[in-house]
XYZ file of C-alpha atoms in Angstrom:
324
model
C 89.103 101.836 117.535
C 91.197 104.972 116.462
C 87.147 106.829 116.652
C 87.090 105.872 119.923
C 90.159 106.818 121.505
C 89.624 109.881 120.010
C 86.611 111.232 122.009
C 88.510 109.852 125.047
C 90.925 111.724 124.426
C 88.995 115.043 124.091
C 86.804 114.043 127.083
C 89.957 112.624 129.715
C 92.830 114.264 129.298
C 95.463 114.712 131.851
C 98.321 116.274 132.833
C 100.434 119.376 131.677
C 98.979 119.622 128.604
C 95.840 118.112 128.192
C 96.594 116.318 125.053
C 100.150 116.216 123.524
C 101.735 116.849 120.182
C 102.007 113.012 119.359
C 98.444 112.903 119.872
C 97.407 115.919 118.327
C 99.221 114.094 115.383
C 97.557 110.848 115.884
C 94.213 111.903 116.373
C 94.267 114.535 113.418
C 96.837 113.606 110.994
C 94.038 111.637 108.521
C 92.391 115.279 108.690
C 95.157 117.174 107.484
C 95.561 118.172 104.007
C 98.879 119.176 102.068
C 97.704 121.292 99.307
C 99.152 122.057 96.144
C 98.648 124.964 93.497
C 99.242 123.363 90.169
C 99.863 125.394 86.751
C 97.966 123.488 83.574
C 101.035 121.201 82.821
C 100.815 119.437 86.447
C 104.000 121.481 88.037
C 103.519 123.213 91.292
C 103.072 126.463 91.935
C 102.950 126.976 95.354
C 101.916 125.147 98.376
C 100.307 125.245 102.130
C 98.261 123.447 104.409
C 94.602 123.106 105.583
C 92.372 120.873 107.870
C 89.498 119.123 107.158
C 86.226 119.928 109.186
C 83.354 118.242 108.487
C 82.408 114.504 107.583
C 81.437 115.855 103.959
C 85.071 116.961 103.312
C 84.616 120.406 103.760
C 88.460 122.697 104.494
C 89.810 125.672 105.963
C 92.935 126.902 104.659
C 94.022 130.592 104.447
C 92.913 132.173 101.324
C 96.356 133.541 99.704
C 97.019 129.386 99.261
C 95.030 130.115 96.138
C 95.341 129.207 92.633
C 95.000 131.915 89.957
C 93.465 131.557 85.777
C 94.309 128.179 84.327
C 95.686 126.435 87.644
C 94.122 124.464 89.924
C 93.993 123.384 94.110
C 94.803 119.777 94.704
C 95.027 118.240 98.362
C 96.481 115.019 99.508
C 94.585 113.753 102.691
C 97.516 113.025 105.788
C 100.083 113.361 103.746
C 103.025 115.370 100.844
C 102.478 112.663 98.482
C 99.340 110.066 97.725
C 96.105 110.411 95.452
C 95.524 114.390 94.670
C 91.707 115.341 94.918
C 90.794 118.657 93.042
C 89.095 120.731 95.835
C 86.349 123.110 94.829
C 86.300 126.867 96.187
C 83.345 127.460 98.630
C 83.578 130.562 100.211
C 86.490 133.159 101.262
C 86.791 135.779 104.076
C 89.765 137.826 102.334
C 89.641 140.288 105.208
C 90.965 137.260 107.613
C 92.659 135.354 104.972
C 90.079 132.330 105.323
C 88.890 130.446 102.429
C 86.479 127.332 102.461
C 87.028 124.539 100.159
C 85.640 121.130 99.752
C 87.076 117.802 98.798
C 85.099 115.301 95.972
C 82.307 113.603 97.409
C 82.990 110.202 98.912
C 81.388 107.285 99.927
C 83.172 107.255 102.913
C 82.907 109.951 105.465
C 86.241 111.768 106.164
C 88.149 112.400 109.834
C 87.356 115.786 110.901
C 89.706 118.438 113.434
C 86.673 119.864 115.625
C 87.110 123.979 116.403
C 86.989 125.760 119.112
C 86.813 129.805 119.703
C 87.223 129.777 123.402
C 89.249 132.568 124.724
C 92.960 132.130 124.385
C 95.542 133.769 126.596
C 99.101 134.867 126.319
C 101.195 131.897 127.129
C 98.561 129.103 126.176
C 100.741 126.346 124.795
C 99.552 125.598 121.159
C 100.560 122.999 118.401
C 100.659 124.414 115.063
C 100.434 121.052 112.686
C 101.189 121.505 109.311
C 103.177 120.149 106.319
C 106.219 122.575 106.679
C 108.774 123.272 103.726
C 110.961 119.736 102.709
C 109.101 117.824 105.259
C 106.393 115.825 106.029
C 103.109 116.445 108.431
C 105.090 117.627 111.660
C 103.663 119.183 115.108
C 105.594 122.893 116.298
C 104.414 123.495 119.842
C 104.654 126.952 120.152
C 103.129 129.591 122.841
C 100.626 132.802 122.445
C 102.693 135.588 123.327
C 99.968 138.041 121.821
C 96.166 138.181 121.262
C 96.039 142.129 120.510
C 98.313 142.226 117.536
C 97.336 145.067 115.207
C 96.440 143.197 112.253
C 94.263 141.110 114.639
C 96.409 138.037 114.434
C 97.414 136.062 117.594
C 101.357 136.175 117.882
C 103.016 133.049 118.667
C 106.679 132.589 119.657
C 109.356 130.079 116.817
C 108.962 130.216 113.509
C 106.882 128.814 111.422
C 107.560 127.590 107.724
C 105.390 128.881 105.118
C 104.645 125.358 104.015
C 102.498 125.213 106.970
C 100.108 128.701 105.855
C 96.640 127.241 106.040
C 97.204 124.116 108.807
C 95.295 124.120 112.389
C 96.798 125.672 115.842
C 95.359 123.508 119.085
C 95.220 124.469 122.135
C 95.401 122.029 125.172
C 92.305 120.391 124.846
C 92.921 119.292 120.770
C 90.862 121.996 119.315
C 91.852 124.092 116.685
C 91.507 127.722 117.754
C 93.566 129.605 114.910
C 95.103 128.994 111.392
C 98.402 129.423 110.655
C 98.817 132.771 108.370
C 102.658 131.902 107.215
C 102.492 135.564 105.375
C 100.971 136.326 102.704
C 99.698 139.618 103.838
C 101.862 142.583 104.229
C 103.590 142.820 107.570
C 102.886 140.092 108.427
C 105.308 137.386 110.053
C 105.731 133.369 109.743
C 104.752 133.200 113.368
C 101.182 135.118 112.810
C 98.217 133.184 113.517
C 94.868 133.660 112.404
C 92.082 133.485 115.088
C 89.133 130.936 114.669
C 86.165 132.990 114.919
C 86.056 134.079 111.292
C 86.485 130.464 110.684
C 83.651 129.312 112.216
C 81.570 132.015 110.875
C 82.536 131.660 108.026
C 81.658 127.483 108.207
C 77.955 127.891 109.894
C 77.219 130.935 107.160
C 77.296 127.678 104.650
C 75.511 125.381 107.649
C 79.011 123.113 107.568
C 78.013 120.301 110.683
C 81.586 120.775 112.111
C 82.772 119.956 115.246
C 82.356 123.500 117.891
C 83.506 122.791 120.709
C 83.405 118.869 120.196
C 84.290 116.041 118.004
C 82.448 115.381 115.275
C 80.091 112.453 115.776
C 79.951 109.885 113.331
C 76.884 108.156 111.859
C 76.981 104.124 111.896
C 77.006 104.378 107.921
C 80.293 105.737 108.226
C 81.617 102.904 110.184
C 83.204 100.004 108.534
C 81.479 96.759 108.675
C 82.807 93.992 111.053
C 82.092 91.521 113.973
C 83.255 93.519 117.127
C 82.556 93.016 120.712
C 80.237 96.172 120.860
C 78.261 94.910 118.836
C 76.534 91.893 120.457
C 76.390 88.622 120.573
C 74.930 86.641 117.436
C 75.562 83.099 118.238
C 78.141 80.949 120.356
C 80.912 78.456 119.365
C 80.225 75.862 121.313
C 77.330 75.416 124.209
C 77.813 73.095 126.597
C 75.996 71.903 130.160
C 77.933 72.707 133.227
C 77.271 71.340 136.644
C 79.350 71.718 139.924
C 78.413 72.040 143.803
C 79.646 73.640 146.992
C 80.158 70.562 148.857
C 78.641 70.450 152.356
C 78.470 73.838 154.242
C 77.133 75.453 157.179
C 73.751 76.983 157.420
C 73.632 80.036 156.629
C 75.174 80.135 153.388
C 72.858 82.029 150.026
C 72.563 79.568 147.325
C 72.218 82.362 144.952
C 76.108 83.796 146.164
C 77.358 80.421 146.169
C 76.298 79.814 142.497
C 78.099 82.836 141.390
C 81.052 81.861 143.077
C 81.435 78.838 141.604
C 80.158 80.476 138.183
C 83.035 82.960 138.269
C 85.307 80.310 139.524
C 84.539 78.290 136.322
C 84.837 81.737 133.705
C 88.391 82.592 135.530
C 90.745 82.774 132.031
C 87.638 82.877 129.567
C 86.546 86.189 129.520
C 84.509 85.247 126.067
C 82.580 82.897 127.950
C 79.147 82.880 130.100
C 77.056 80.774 131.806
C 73.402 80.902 132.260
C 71.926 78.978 134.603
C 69.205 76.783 134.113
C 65.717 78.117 135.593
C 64.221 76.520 138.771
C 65.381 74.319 141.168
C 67.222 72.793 137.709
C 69.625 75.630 138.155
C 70.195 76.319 141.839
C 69.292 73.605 143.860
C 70.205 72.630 147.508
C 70.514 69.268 149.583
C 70.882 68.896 153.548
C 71.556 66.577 156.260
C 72.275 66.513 160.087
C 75.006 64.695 162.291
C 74.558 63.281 165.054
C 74.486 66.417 167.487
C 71.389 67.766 165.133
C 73.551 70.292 163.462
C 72.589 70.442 159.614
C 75.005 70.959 156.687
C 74.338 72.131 153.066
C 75.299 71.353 149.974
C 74.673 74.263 147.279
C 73.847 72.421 143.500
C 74.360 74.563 140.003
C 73.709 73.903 136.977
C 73.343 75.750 133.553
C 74.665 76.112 130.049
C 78.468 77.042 129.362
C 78.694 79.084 126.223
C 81.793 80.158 124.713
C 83.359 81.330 121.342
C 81.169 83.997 120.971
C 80.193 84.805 117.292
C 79.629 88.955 117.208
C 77.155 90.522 115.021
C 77.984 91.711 111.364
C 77.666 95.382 111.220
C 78.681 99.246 110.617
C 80.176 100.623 114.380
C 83.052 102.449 115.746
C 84.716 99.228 117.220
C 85.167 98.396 113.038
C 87.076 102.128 112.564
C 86.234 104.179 109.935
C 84.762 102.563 106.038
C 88.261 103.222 104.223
């Protein structure tokens, strides 16, 4: 369910800002990496942040989060501490302070942060998310105070720890539209954020399928396999036959009307439950008579098969969340 409130999230949101920094955090935190530098005996050496874009595990970061002879880059998916995957180095754009890394293969597909390089203005409310220093992953709204700085970064207002060099800004709709720099280059300051742009050209030069402009959409095999609502009906519980009437009536009345009446009267409290009615006069069905004054009455006659306890198919969808 997490998938799906995800893209409703990106396509309805309301209010101030369009989507907040609780659910920037739930929607992205199993897409943000903590990543480590680690010398040859395991110890750390340094230590950022980066976001991961694409189903196939592939992360930005900033490229001065880099590990040097006889070290390596680990990241820990959503969190400081948890299994370490060595990432392998893709691609760098040192001018921007970009790099491109990718996780190990998996036979699950990974959450993805989806990109955006629409224009951004001074005062646009951002949330920089990243694993700052001593803490865990943690949201810093922050606001664009300038988009002409001369080292081409966008300037944002607070300061940001250098634990978070390498995590994803958002703007209002929950795309990422910078990186957090978190120096690293001289003159630069902890509140210096890179732009997206390079990013993304960076990501379709290696034909990454990211998410521009929109989430990421997931392929069944990446859904975990279970019986949900979405996914039809395979069987029922329990089948039963159900008869009621109208009693007498008026002319006038539709039988068809009159049987759904009574067929929603009967469902009221089972929303698991249907009836379908029998075909012919079987299923809707109608008796009359006159009084003494010639005026004629009706009596409306249903009948069909009560089914509840439905049974859902067995398969891969988003109802089942992601295959963990």
């Amino acid at each position: 369910m997490k998938r799906l409130l995800r893209v409703l999230l990106f396509v309805t949101s309301s209010g101030a800002f369009g989507v907040t920094p609780s659910e920037i955090v739930s929607i992205n935190s199993h897409a943000i990496v903590y990543l480590e530098v680690e010398n040859s005996a395991g110890e750390m050496v340094t230590h950022g942040s980066g976001f991961i874009v694409s189903q196939d595990g592939y992360v930005l970061t900033v490229n001065h989060v880099k590990p040097l002879a006889g070290q390596q880059l680990v990241a820990v998916i959503g969190q400081k501490s948890g299994t370490k995957f060595p990432v392998t180095f893709r691609d760098a754009d040192e001018n921007s302070d970009i790099a491109l890394w990718q996780l190990p293969q998996s036979a699950t597909c990974r959450y993805s942060v989806a990109v955006s390089d629409k224009e951004v203005k001074v005062l646009d409310r951002v949330v920089a998310l990243g694993f700052p220093e001593n803490e865990g992953l943690a949201p810093s709204p922050i606001s664009i105070t300038n988009t002409t700085s001369q080292l081409g970064f966008y300037k944002a207002d607070g300061l940001l720890s250098p634990g978070n060099s390498g995590g994803p800004v958002f703007n209002e709709g929950g795309f990422a539209i910078a990186l957090i720099e978190g120096g690293g280059i001289p003159g630069s300051q902890n509140n210096d954020l890179i732009p997206i742009a390079p990013a993304i050209a960076l990501l379709k030069k290696h034909s990454v399928r990211a998410g521009f402009d929109k989430p990421v959409i997931f392929a069944d095999s990446c859904y975990a396999s279970c019986r949900a609502r979405e996914n039809g009906i395979e069987s029922w519980g329990s089948q039963t036959e159900w008869h009621d009437s109208t009693g007498w009536m008026d002319g006038g009345s539709d039988p068809v009307r009159e049987c759904d009446k009574l067929m929603a009267a009967r469902l009221v409290g089972h929303p698991d439950s249907e009836i379908e009615l029998f075909p012919g006069t079987k299923g809707r069905d109608e008796d009359s008579k006159k009084d003494v004054l010639g005026h004629v009455s009706y009596m409306y006659k249903c009948g069909g098969t009560l089914r509840s306890g439905p049974i859902y198919v067995q398969k891969q969808s988003p109802g089942c969340g992601l295959w963990q």
